[in-house]
Amino acid sequence: MSRIWYKLPAIIYTILIFILSSFPLDTIPKVDILNFDKFVHFIEYAVYGILLIIAFMNTASSKIAKNAVVISLLVGIAYGGLDEIHQLFVAGRSTSIFDFIADSFGVCAGVIIFTKFKYYKVKSALRDINNEK
């Protein structure tokens, strides 16, 4: 499988985040649940963290692949910050440090979830190989 297929979801999702955060706040349905907005930010960026680590783990550069966790965290958190700054220029939107924190925790959670899943998948495969011997 070509490596671009591993990167494409992260690229598309990056563009999708930008587009969605470009809508004025009054065009987005309001949900009156306490901190629901932060939950949405967290989930949105958890998915982003997973897509980033998949992209960086499947690159031709062994240095990037070896450091995929750190790079994914840095890129995801930086993009969350840039997205909050971008919202300063969108009518009816504002920048929120709490949204940025939710974005950052989301990226961290996504990367951790994926790395744990990958670890257990590899551990299970090794166990299966050892059981076949």
JSON list of C-alpha atoms in Angstrom, two decimals:
[
{"chain": "A", "resi": 1, "resn": "MET", "atom": "CA", "xyz": [0.00, 0.00, 0.00]},
{"chain": "A", "resi": 2, "resn": "SER", "atom": "CA", "xyz": [1.35, 3.41, -0.93]},
{"chain": "A", "resi": 3, "resn": "ARG", "atom": "CA", "xyz": [2.32, 5.55, 2.06]},
{"chain": "A", "resi": 4, "resn": "ILE", "atom": "CA", "xyz": [0.14, 8.44, 0.85]},
{"chain": "A", "resi": 5, "resn": "TRP", "atom": "CA", "xyz": [-2.93, 6.43, 1.88]},
{"chain": "A", "resi": 6, "resn": "TYR", "atom": "CA", "xyz": [-1.71, 6.61, 5.48]},
{"chain": "A", "resi": 7, "resn": "LYS", "atom": "CA", "xyz": [-1.27, 10.38, 5.27]},
{"chain": "A", "resi": 8, "resn": "LEU", "atom": "CA", "xyz": [-4.38, 11.30, 3.32]},
{"chain": "A", "resi": 9, "resn": "PRO", "atom": "CA", "xyz": [-6.86, 10.90, 6.21]},
{"chain": "A", "resi": 10, "resn": "ALA", "atom": "CA", "xyz": [-4.78, 13.23, 8.42]},
{"chain": "A", "resi": 11, "resn": "ILE", "atom": "CA", "xyz": [-4.52, 15.80, 5.62]},
{"chain": "A", "resi": 12, "resn": "ILE", "atom": "CA", "xyz": [-8.25, 15.68, 4.89]},
{"chain": "A", "resi": 13, "resn": "TYR", "atom": "CA", "xyz": [-9.09, 15.90, 8.60]},
{"chain": "A", "resi": 14, "resn": "THR", "atom": "CA", "xyz": [-6.78, 18.92, 9.01]},
{"chain": "A", "resi": 15, "resn": "ILE", "atom": "CA", "xyz": [-8.65, 20.68, 6.21]},
{"chain": "A", "resi": 16, "resn": "LEU", "atom": "CA", "xyz": [-12.00, 19.63, 7.69]},
{"chain": "A", "resi": 17, "resn": "ILE", "atom": "CA", "xyz": [-11.10, 21.13, 11.09]},
{"chain": "A", "resi": 18, "resn": "PHE", "atom": "CA", "xyz": [-10.14, 24.39, 9.39]},
{"chain": "A", "resi": 19, "resn": "ILE", "atom": "CA", "xyz": [-13.37, 24.51, 7.38]},
{"chain": "A", "resi": 20, "resn": "LEU", "atom": "CA", "xyz": [-15.58, 23.72, 10.37]},
{"chain": "A", "resi": 21, "resn": "SER", "atom": "CA", "xyz": [-13.88, 26.32, 12.55]},
{"chain": "A", "resi": 22, "resn": "SER", "atom": "CA", "xyz": [-14.42, 28.89, 9.79]},
{"chain": "A", "resi": 23, "resn": "PHE", "atom": "CA", "xyz": [-18.20, 28.82, 10.25]},
{"chain": "A", "resi": 24, "resn": "PRO", "atom": "CA", "xyz": [-19.62, 31.66, 12.36]},
{"chain": "A", "resi": 25, "resn": "LEU", "atom": "CA", "xyz": [-20.74, 30.45, 15.78]},
{"chain": "A", "resi": 26, "resn": "ASP", "atom": "CA", "xyz": [-24.38, 31.36, 15.14]},
{"chain": "A", "resi": 27, "resn": "THR", "atom": "CA", "xyz": [-24.57, 28.82, 12.27]},
{"chain": "A", "resi": 28, "resn": "ILE", "atom": "CA", "xyz": [-23.67, 25.93, 14.59]},
{"chain": "A", "resi": 29, "resn": "PRO", "atom": "CA", "xyz": [-26.44, 24.31, 16.64]},
{"chain": "A", "resi": 30, "resn": "LYS", "atom": "CA", "xyz": [-26.09, 25.10, 20.34]},
{"chain": "A", "resi": 31, "resn": "VAL", "atom": "CA", "xyz": [-26.22, 22.22, 22.81]},
{"chain": "A", "resi": 32, "resn": "ASP", "atom": "CA", "xyz": [-27.09, 23.25, 26.36]},
{"chain": "A", "resi": 33, "resn": "ILE", "atom": "CA", "xyz": [-25.13, 20.56, 28.15]},
{"chain": "A", "resi": 34, "resn": "LEU", "atom": "CA", "xyz": [-22.43, 21.67, 30.57]},
{"chain": "A", "resi": 35, "resn": "ASN", "atom": "CA", "xyz": [-19.02, 21.65, 28.86]},
{"chain": "A", "resi": 36, "resn": "PHE", "atom": "CA", "xyz": [-20.35, 19.80, 25.81]},
{"chain": "A", "resi": 37, "resn": "ASP", "atom": "CA", "xyz": [-18.21, 22.10, 23.65]},
{"chain": "A", "resi": 38, "resn": "LYS", "atom": "CA", "xyz": [-15.06, 20.93, 25.44]},
{"chain": "A", "resi": 39, "resn": "PHE", "atom": "CA", "xyz": [-16.11, 17.29, 24.99]},
{"chain": "A", "resi": 40, "resn": "VAL", "atom": "CA", "xyz": [-16.52, 17.91, 21.24]},
{"chain": "A", "resi": 41, "resn": "HIS", "atom": "CA", "xyz": [-13.07, 19.54, 21.08]},
{"chain": "A", "resi": 42, "resn": "PHE", "atom": "CA", "xyz": [-11.58, 16.60, 22.98]},
{"chain": "A", "resi": 43, "resn": "ILE", "atom": "CA", "xyz": [-13.11, 13.97, 20.68]},
{"chain": "A", "resi": 44, "resn": "GLU", "atom": "CA", "xyz": [-12.32, 15.96, 17.53]},
{"chain": "A", "resi": 45, "resn": "TYR", "atom": "CA", "xyz": [-8.66, 16.19, 18.45]},
{"chain": "A", "resi": 46, "resn": "ALA", "atom": "CA", "xyz": [-8.43, 12.62, 19.80]},
{"chain": "A", "resi": 47, "resn": "VAL", "atom": "CA", "xyz": [-9.38, 11.45, 16.31]},
{"chain": "A", "resi": 48, "resn": "TYR", "atom": "CA", "xyz": [-6.83, 13.91, 14.91]},
{"chain": "A", "resi": 49, "resn": "GLY", "atom": "CA", "xyz": [-4.12, 12.49, 17.19]},
{"chain": "A", "resi": 50, "resn": "ILE", "atom": "CA", "xyz": [-4.86, 8.96, 15.95]},
{"chain": "A", "resi": 51, "resn": "LEU", "atom": "CA", "xyz": [-4.74, 10.05, 12.31]},
{"chain": "A", "resi": 52, "resn": "LEU", "atom": "CA", "xyz": [-1.49, 11.96, 12.87]},
{"chain": "A", "resi": 53, "resn": "ILE", "atom": "CA", "xyz": [0.33, 9.08, 14.51]},
{"chain": "A", "resi": 54, "resn": "ILE", "atom": "CA", "xyz": [-0.78, 6.69, 11.78]},
{"chain": "A", "resi": 55, "resn": "ALA", "atom": "CA", "xyz": [0.55, 9.13, 9.18]},
{"chain": "A", "resi": 56, "resn": "PHE", "atom": "CA", "xyz": [3.89, 9.70, 10.93]},
{"chain": "A", "resi": 57, "resn": "MET", "atom": "CA", "xyz": [4.46, 6.02, 11.76]},
{"chain": "A", "resi": 58, "resn": "ASN", "atom": "CA", "xyz": [4.04, 5.13, 8.09]},
{"chain": "A", "resi": 59, "resn": "THR", "atom": "CA", "xyz": [6.50, 7.53, 6.55]},
{"chain": "A", "resi": 60, "resn": "ALA", "atom": "CA", "xyz": [9.60, 6.76, 4.51]},
{"chain": "A", "resi": 61, "resn": "SER", "atom": "CA", "xyz": [11.82, 8.57, 7.01]},
{"chain": "A", "resi": 62, "resn": "SER", "atom": "CA", "xyz": [12.93, 6.25, 9.78]},
{"chain": "A", "resi": 63, "resn": "LYS", "atom": "CA", "xyz": [13.71, 9.24, 12.03]},
{"chain": "A", "resi": 64, "resn": "ILE", "atom": "CA", "xyz": [10.16, 10.52, 11.74]},
{"chain": "A", "resi": 65, "resn": "ALA", "atom": "CA", "xyz": [8.68, 7.04, 12.19]},
{"chain": "A", "resi": 66, "resn": "LYS", "atom": "CA", "xyz": [10.78, 6.44, 15.34]},
{"chain": "A", "resi": 67, "resn": "ASN", "atom": "CA", "xyz": [9.63, 9.78, 16.78]},
{"chain": "A", "resi": 68, "resn": "ALA", "atom": "CA", "xyz": [6.04, 9.53, 15.58]},
{"chain": "A", "resi": 69, "resn": "VAL", "atom": "CA", "xyz": [4.58, 9.93, 19.07]},
{"chain": "A", "resi": 70, "resn": "VAL", "atom": "CA", "xyz": [6.43, 13.17, 19.83]},
{"chain": "A", "resi": 71, "resn": "ILE", "atom": "CA", "xyz": [5.90, 14.59, 16.35]},
{"chain": "A", "resi": 72, "resn": "SER", "atom": "CA", "xyz": [2.18, 13.73, 16.43]},
{"chain": "A", "resi": 73, "resn": "LEU", "atom": "CA", "xyz": [1.81, 15.43, 19.80]},
{"chain": "A", "resi": 74, "resn": "LEU", "atom": "CA", "xyz": [3.69, 18.54, 18.67]},
{"chain": "A", "resi": 75, "resn": "VAL", "atom": "CA", "xyz": [1.85, 18.86, 15.36]},
{"chain": "A", "resi": 76, "resn": "GLY", "atom": "CA", "xyz": [-1.58, 18.16, 16.87]},
{"chain": "A", "resi": 77, "resn": "ILE", "atom": "CA", "xyz": [-1.17, 20.56, 19.79]},
{"chain": "A", "resi": 78, "resn": "ALA", "atom": "CA", "xyz": [0.33, 23.26, 17.57]},
{"chain": "A", "resi": 79, "resn": "TYR", "atom": "CA", "xyz": [-2.55, 22.92, 15.12]},
{"chain": "A", "resi": 80, "resn": "GLY", "atom": "CA", "xyz": [-5.03, 23.17, 17.98]},
{"chain": "A", "resi": 81, "resn": "GLY", "atom": "CA", "xyz": [-3.38, 26.45, 18.98]},
{"chain": "A", "resi": 82, "resn": "LEU", "atom": "CA", "xyz": [-3.36, 27.75, 15.43]},
{"chain": "A", "resi": 83, "resn": "ASP", "atom": "CA", "xyz": [-7.01, 26.81, 15.06]},
{"chain": "A", "resi": 84, "resn": "GLU", "atom": "CA", "xyz": [-7.88, 28.85, 18.15]},
{"chain": "A", "resi": 85, "resn": "ILE", "atom": "CA", "xyz": [-5.97, 31.84, 16.74]},
{"chain": "A", "resi": 86, "resn": "HIS", "atom": "CA", "xyz": [-7.72, 31.35, 13.39]},
{"chain": "A", "resi": 87, "resn": "GLN", "atom": "CA", "xyz": [-11.07, 31.67, 15.17]},
{"chain": "A", "resi": 88, "resn": "LEU", "atom": "CA", "xyz": [-10.14, 35.23, 16.20]},
{"chain": "A", "resi": 89, "resn": "PHE", "atom": "CA", "xyz": [-10.73, 36.18, 12.58]},
{"chain": "A", "resi": 90, "resn": "VAL", "atom": "CA", "xyz": [-14.09, 34.41, 12.22]},
{"chain": "A", "resi": 91, "resn": "ALA", "atom": "CA", "xyz": [-17.24, 36.43, 12.88]},
{"chain": "A", "resi": 92, "resn": "GLY", "atom": "CA", "xyz": [-18.90, 35.42, 16.12]},
{"chain": "A", "resi": 93, "resn": "ARG", "atom": "CA", "xyz": [-15.99, 33.21, 17.20]},
{"chain": "A", "resi": 94, "resn": "SER", "atom": "CA", "xyz": [-13.38, 33.76, 19.86]},
{"chain": "A", "resi": 95, "resn": "THR", "atom": "CA", "xyz": [-10.23, 32.15, 21.16]},
{"chain": "A", "resi": 96, "resn": "SER", "atom": "CA", "xyz": [-10.49, 30.06, 24.30]},
{"chain": "A", "resi": 97, "resn": "ILE", "atom": "CA", "xyz": [-7.61, 28.70, 26.33]},
{"chain": "A", "resi": 98, "resn": "PHE", "atom": "CA", "xyz": [-10.01, 26.02, 27.59]},
{"chain": "A", "resi": 99, "resn": "ASP", "atom": "CA", "xyz": [-10.77, 24.91, 24.02]},
{"chain": "A", "resi": 100, "resn": "PHE", "atom": "CA", "xyz": [-7.01, 24.73, 23.41]},
{"chain": "A", "resi": 101, "resn": "ILE", "atom": "CA", "xyz": [-6.56, 22.64, 26.55]},
{"chain": "A", "resi": 102, "resn": "ALA", "atom": "CA", "xyz": [-9.38, 20.29, 25.44]},
{"chain": "A", "resi": 103, "resn": "ASP", "atom": "CA", "xyz": [-7.74, 20.05, 21.99]},
{"chain": "A", "resi": 104, "resn": "SER", "atom": "CA", "xyz": [-4.36, 19.27, 23.55]},
{"chain": "A", "resi": 105, "resn": "PHE", "atom": "CA", "xyz": [-5.74, 16.61, 25.89]},
{"chain": "A", "resi": 106, "resn": "GLY", "atom": "CA", "xyz": [-7.63, 15.14, 22.95]},
{"chain": "A", "resi": 107, "resn": "VAL", "atom": "CA", "xyz": [-4.48, 14.81, 20.84]},
{"chain": "A", "resi": 108, "resn": "CYS", "atom": "CA", "xyz": [-2.66, 13.22, 23.78]},
{"chain": "A", "resi": 109, "resn": "ALA", "atom": "CA", "xyz": [-5.50, 10.78, 24.38]},
{"chain": "A", "resi": 110, "resn": "GLY", "atom": "CA", "xyz": [-5.69, 9.83, 20.70]},
{"chain": "A", "resi": 111, "resn": "VAL", "atom": "CA", "xyz": [-1.96, 9.17, 20.49]},
{"chain": "A", "resi": 112, "resn": "ILE", "atom": "CA", "xyz": [-1.99, 7.17, 23.74]},
{"chain": "A", "resi": 113, "resn": "ILE", "atom": "CA", "xyz": [-5.02, 5.13, 22.68]},
{"chain": "A", "resi": 114, "resn": "PHE", "atom": "CA", "xyz": [-3.45, 4.28, 19.34]},
{"chain": "A", "resi": 115, "resn": "THR", "atom": "CA", "xyz": [-0.03, 3.40, 20.80]},
{"chain": "A", "resi": 116, "resn": "LYS", "atom": "CA", "xyz": [-1.64, 1.17, 23.46]},
{"chain": "A", "resi": 117, "resn": "PHE", "atom": "CA", "xyz": [-3.77, -0.52, 20.79]},
{"chain": "A", "resi": 118, "resn": "LYS", "atom": "CA", "xyz": [-0.72, -1.05, 18.60]},
{"chain": "A", "resi": 119, "resn": "TYR", "atom": "CA", "xyz": [1.29, -2.37, 21.57]},
{"chain": "A", "resi": 120, "resn": "TYR", "atom": "CA", "xyz": [-1.39, -4.89, 22.52]},
{"chain": "A", "resi": 121, "resn": "LYS", "atom": "CA", "xyz": [-1.85, -5.91, 18.90]},
{"chain": "A", "resi": 122, "resn": "VAL", "atom": "CA", "xyz": [1.90, -6.60, 18.55]},
{"chain": "A", "resi": 123, "resn": "LYS", "atom": "CA", "xyz": [2.02, -8.35, 21.93]},
{"chain": "A", "resi": 124, "resn": "SER", "atom": "CA", "xyz": [-0.92, -10.55, 20.91]},
{"chain": "A", "resi": 125, "resn": "ALA", "atom": "CA", "xyz": [0.73, -11.40, 17.59]},
{"chain": "A", "resi": 126, "resn": "LEU", "atom": "CA", "xyz": [3.96, -12.35, 19.36]},
{"chain": "A", "resi": 127, "resn": "ARG", "atom": "CA", "xyz": [2.02, -14.52, 21.80]},
{"chain": "A", "resi": 128, "resn": "ASP", "atom": "CA", "xyz": [0.31, -16.27, 18.85]},
{"chain": "A", "resi": 129, "resn": "ILE", "atom": "CA", "xyz": [3.69, -16.90, 17.21]},
{"chain": "A", "resi": 130, "resn": "ASN", "atom": "CA", "xyz": [5.11, -18.32, 20.45]},
{"chain": "A", "resi": 131, "resn": "ASN", "atom": "CA", "xyz": [2.06, -20.57, 20.88]},
{"chain": "A", "resi": 132, "resn": "GLU", "atom": "CA", "xyz": [2.53, -22.01, 17.38]},
{"chain": "A", "resi": 133, "resn": "LYS", "atom": "CA", "xyz": [6.06, -23.20, 18.20]}
]
